[in-house]
Backbone as CSV, one residue per row, in Angstrom:
resi,resn,N_x,N_y,N_z,CA_x,CA_y,CA_z,C_x,C_y,C_z
1,MET,-4.233,18.713,0.180,-4.261,18.401,-0.879,-5.403,16.847,-1.205
2,GLY,-4.279,15.963,-0.742,-5.089,15.000,-0.388,-3.972,13.818,0.819
3,LYS,-4.852,12.899,1.368,-4.321,11.652,1.809,-4.571,10.114,2.102
4,THR,-3.895,9.391,2.494,-4.416,7.655,2.649,-4.041,7.928,4.121
5,GLN,-3.981,6.261,4.385,-3.724,6.053,5.517,-1.917,6.137,5.076
6,ASN,-1.355,5.991,4.241,0.097,5.264,4.143,0.602,6.663,3.260
7,ALA,0.020,7.631,2.834,0.992,8.977,2.470,-0.602,10.228,2.036
8,GLU,0.640,11.594,2.017,-0.079,12.444,2.143,0.677,13.215,1.587
9,ILE,0.086,14.112,0.945,0.274,15.332,-0.312,0.029,16.606,0.512
10,SER,0.686,17.590,0.992,-0.043,18.783,1.455,0.988,19.391,-0.047
11,LYS,0.558,21.175,-0.076,1.245,22.171,-0.633,1.431,23.623,-0.125
12,SER,2.310,23.945,-0.229,3.175,25.179,0.507,2.921,25.889,-0.741
13,LYS,3.455,27.812,-0.717,3.545,28.671,-1.630,4.466,27.604,-2.282
14,GLU,5.604,27.320,-2.076,7.167,27.449,-2.749,6.898,25.692,-3.401
15,HIS,6.315,24.192,-2.592,6.358,23.462,-2.924,5.459,22.549,-2.462
16,TYR,4.907,21.391,-3.058,4.583,19.976,-2.491,4.880,19.256,-1.939
17,GLU,4.756,19.018,-1.070,5.667,17.825,-0.202,4.844,16.253,-0.149
18,VAL,5.859,15.270,-0.507,4.386,14.062,-0.673,5.598,13.603,0.586
19,ILE,4.672,13.061,1.893,4.709,12.305,2.488,4.400,10.550,2.418
20,PHE,5.477,9.627,2.739,4.512,8.413,2.849,5.140,7.431,4.193
21,LYS,4.384,6.542,4.146,5.122,5.321,5.293,5.941,4.470,4.204
22,THR,6.845,4.178,5.254,7.729,3.170,4.019,7.877,1.455,4.151
23,LYS,8.300,1.117,3.922,8.156,-0.265,4.324,7.945,-1.329,5.852
24,GLU,9.666,-0.455,6.207,10.076,-0.102,8.015,9.156,0.153,8.520
25,GLY,7.842,0.638,8.053,7.072,1.500,9.126,7.429,3.327,9.165
26,LYS,8.661,3.512,8.951,9.044,5.257,8.932,8.268,5.817,8.490
27,PHE,8.715,7.149,8.572,8.099,8.514,7.019,9.366,8.709,6.605
28,SER,8.587,8.901,4.681,9.551,9.690,4.400,9.040,10.859,3.387
29,SER,9.882,11.673,2.628,8.794,12.746,2.041,10.329,13.189,0.968
30,PHE,9.534,13.990,0.362,10.197,14.284,-1.259,9.681,15.662,-1.283
31,TYR,10.436,17.051,-2.188,9.474,17.694,-2.484,9.563,18.096,-3.820
32,ILE,8.497,19.041,-4.226,8.310,19.115,-6.103,8.371,20.582,-5.578
33,GLN,9.260,21.501,-6.555,8.549,22.463,-6.567,7.836,22.902,-6.766
34,ASN,7.188,24.268,-6.588,6.079,24.854,-6.873,6.419,26.157,-6.859
35,THR,6.525,26.665,-8.506,6.564,28.278,-8.586,6.102,28.774,-9.840
36,ALA,5.907,29.997,-9.793,4.778,30.391,-10.595,5.364,30.135,-12.221
37,THR,6.420,29.757,-12.197,7.249,29.352,-13.771,7.181,28.537,-14.473
38,ASP,7.608,27.615,-12.922,6.645,25.987,-13.802,5.369,25.584,-13.893
39,ASN,4.387,26.322,-13.381,3.251,26.083,-13.414,2.829,25.086,-12.938
40,ASP,2.999,23.905,-11.985,2.865,23.071,-11.338,3.390,21.772,-12.247
41,ASP,4.213,22.091,-13.141,4.906,20.781,-13.922,5.443,20.018,-13.617
42,GLY,6.289,20.035,-12.355,6.567,18.580,-11.346,5.320,17.463,-10.914
43,PHE,4.102,18.140,-10.264,3.308,17.476,-9.534,2.743,16.986,-10.913
44,LEU,2.015,17.351,-11.791,1.254,17.216,-12.818,2.320,16.416,-13.523
45,ALA,3.145,16.602,-13.848,4.015,15.214,-14.353,4.238,14.081,-13.210
46,LEU,4.548,14.292,-11.835,4.027,13.066,-10.815,2.666,12.240,-10.787
47,LYS,1.614,13.025,-11.065,0.318,12.092,-11.592,0.124,11.441,-13.006
48,LYS,0.670,12.223,-14.015,0.668,11.779,-14.991,1.556,10.231,-15.145
49,ALA,2.477,10.174,-14.456,3.198,8.781,-14.611,2.377,8.298,-13.366
50,VAL,1.997,8.524,-12.589,1.674,7.326,-11.905,0.425,6.674,-12.352
51,PHE,-0.916,7.514,-13.396,-1.918,6.620,-13.640,-1.244,6.453,-15.216
52,THR,-0.604,6.716,-15.522,0.311,5.777,-16.965,0.154,4.818,-16.348
53,LEU,1.150,4.151,-15.470,1.290,2.762,-15.098,0.312,2.446,-14.842
54,PHE,-1.057,2.693,-14.265,-2.159,2.143,-14.591,-2.450,1.666,-15.228
55,LYS,-3.177,2.529,-16.542,-3.595,2.392,-17.363,-2.924,1.174,-18.375
56,ASN,-1.026,1.674,-18.291,-0.018,1.029,-19.291,1.043,-0.102,-18.666
57,PRO,0.189,-1.454,-17.120,0.999,-1.799,-17.335,2.327,-2.341,-17.236
58,ASN,1.886,-2.168,-19.007,3.157,-2.807,-19.451,4.226,-1.921,-19.406
59,LYS,3.865,-1.268,-19.196,5.794,0.299,-18.703,5.923,-0.232,-17.596
60,LYS,6.090,-0.325,-16.560,6.668,-0.971,-15.423,7.039,0.064,-14.306
61,ASP,7.133,0.891,-15.133,7.842,1.632,-13.882,8.786,3.219,-14.658
62,TYR,8.699,4.681,-13.754,8.746,5.814,-14.616,9.929,6.287,-13.628
63,LEU,10.999,6.757,-14.143,12.334,7.761,-13.087,11.700,9.605,-13.257
64,LEU,11.390,10.336,-12.465,11.289,11.379,-12.629,12.103,12.337,-11.916
65,GLN,12.874,13.214,-12.307,14.102,13.862,-11.159,13.155,15.052,-11.692
66,PHE,13.185,15.303,-10.091,13.149,16.953,-9.041,13.834,17.255,-8.963
67,LEU,14.206,18.841,-8.096,15.372,19.492,-7.595,16.340,18.885,-6.757
68,GLU,16.192,18.304,-5.861,16.774,17.424,-5.297,16.395,16.117,-4.697
69,ASP,15.416,15.492,-5.244,15.368,14.352,-5.417,15.124,14.068,-6.527
70,SER,15.141,12.351,-6.843,14.889,11.307,-8.114,13.328,10.413,-7.560
71,VAL,12.338,9.700,-8.204,11.498,8.847,-7.644,11.316,8.293,-9.113
72,PHE,11.201,6.990,-8.347,11.264,6.222,-9.369,9.965,5.412,-9.130
73,LEU,8.974,5.591,-10.354,7.556,4.500,-9.678,7.727,3.424,-10.085
74,VAL,7.640,2.299,-9.613,6.659,1.032,-10.114,6.180,0.197,-10.112
75,TYR,5.324,-0.353,-10.855,4.133,-1.262,-11.008,4.104,-2.491,-10.322
76,LYS,3.345,-3.431,-10.312,3.640,-4.834,-9.662,1.941,-4.915,-9.412
77,ASP,1.429,-5.686,-10.016,-0.472,-6.393,-9.144,-0.741,-5.268,-8.962
78,SER,-1.228,-4.926,-9.770,-2.086,-3.133,-9.699,-2.332,-2.759,-8.960
79,LYS,-0.603,-2.512,-8.701,-0.329,-1.326,-7.708,0.816,-0.650,-7.966
80,VAL,1.384,0.558,-7.109,2.765,1.395,-7.491,3.044,1.980,-6.329
81,LYS,4.212,1.755,-6.156,5.578,2.335,-5.305,6.321,3.232,-5.670
82,MET,6.482,4.250,-4.514,7.251,5.397,-4.999,8.325,4.731,-4.351
83,GLU,9.616,5.026,-4.628,11.201,4.813,-4.134,11.915,6.305,-4.725
84,VAL,12.338,6.816,-3.454,12.854,8.202,-3.231,14.603,7.722,-3.349
85,TRP,15.284,8.429,-4.337,16.827,8.397,-4.278,16.995,9.899,-4.008
86,LYS,17.425,9.365,-3.044,17.672,11.214,-1.778,18.881,11.881,-2.786
87,GLY,19.437,12.633,-3.340,20.217,13.287,-4.041,20.219,12.702,-5.123
88,HIS,19.684,11.788,-5.583,19.325,11.493,-6.907,20.455,10.107,-6.925
89,ASP,20.323,10.114,-6.156,21.407,8.627,-5.562,20.609,7.667,-5.679
90,SER,21.270,6.423,-6.349,20.037,5.068,-6.116,20.441,4.249,-5.082
91,ASP,21.910,4.760,-4.381,21.460,3.694,-3.383,21.452,4.423,-1.779
92,ARG,20.841,5.613,-2.294,20.261,6.342,-0.962,18.895,6.354,-0.969
93,ARG,18.227,4.903,-1.371,16.853,4.768,-2.068,15.503,5.086,-0.750
94,GLU,14.791,5.107,-0.781,13.250,4.978,0.354,12.521,4.799,-0.601
95,ALA,11.823,3.608,0.024,10.603,3.048,-0.439,9.092,3.151,-0.132
96,SER,8.538,3.794,-0.902,6.779,3.453,-0.068,6.448,2.474,-0.007
97,LEU,5.434,2.189,0.963,4.694,0.885,0.670,3.600,1.114,-0.974
98,TRP,3.134,-0.303,-1.055,2.317,0.023,-2.429,1.300,0.485,-1.988
99,LEU,0.813,1.401,-3.052,-0.623,2.085,-3.396,-1.417,1.752,-4.510
100,SER,-2.842,1.017,-4.081,-3.778,1.173,-5.290,-3.770,2.528,-6.098
101,TYR,-5.016,2.269,-7.203,-5.475,3.340,-8.136,-6.298,3.843,-6.910
102,LYS,-7.055,3.566,-6.498,-8.010,4.268,-5.619,-7.346,5.526,-4.445
103,ALA,-6.449,4.315,-3.382,-5.321,5.402,-2.874,-4.757,6.630,-3.774
104,TYR,-3.676,6.338,-5.010,-3.700,7.189,-5.673,-5.006,8.654,-5.834
105,LEU,-5.663,8.124,-6.236,-6.908,9.251,-6.479,-7.125,10.252,-5.188
106,LYS,-7.120,9.305,-3.765,-7.285,9.911,-2.591,-6.015,10.967,-2.382
107,LEU,-5.192,10.932,-2.527,-3.499,10.811,-2.245,-3.079,12.055,-3.458
108,PHE,-4.005,12.263,-4.852,-4.292,13.321,-5.784,-4.946,14.272,-5.187
109,GLY,-6.255,13.967,-3.994,-6.778,14.932,-3.795,-8.077,14.851,-5.292
110,LEU,-8.532,13.825,-5.838,-9.099,13.604,-6.858,-10.399,12.856,-6.281
111,VAL,-11.786,13.185,-6.711,-13.158,12.209,-6.381,-13.026,10.888,-7.077
112,PRO,-12.958,10.157,-6.853,-13.299,8.547,-6.944,-15.061,8.674,-7.403
113,GLN,-14.940,8.032,-8.948,-16.073,7.324,-8.886,-16.315,6.249,-9.467
114,LYS,-17.704,6.271,-9.048,-17.595,4.391,-8.973,-17.677,3.598,-10.017
115,ASN,-17.435,4.232,-11.216,-17.168,2.850,-11.928,-15.178,2.939,-12.368
116,ASN,-14.454,3.712,-11.427,-13.336,3.735,-11.489,-12.541,2.107,-10.272
117,PHE,-13.982,1.466,-10.258,-13.356,0.213,-9.050,-13.456,-0.581,-8.929
């Protein structure tokens, strides 16, 4: 679907997989279920939460709960990072690098327009 230097999203019939580079230089991932009954709601919720943080930086963070993991999104200095809480356990967290608005446009497979930068 989309790819940046530090993150990638792919889609299969059953799920979306989000893979990202951590601050330790390793890679981590989480899945968002993709079924006909949820109509991609999890993926749309992730996109909406990320772009809401860019539009309203006073919000500062969002917590999304998916089937297997939670994803905590944090806004700081015009960038957003994803923090995956494995098994919904905040003690088992893995954080992505901070990504810009432009990087999220690429990650979600959206075509950037010149006036967005």
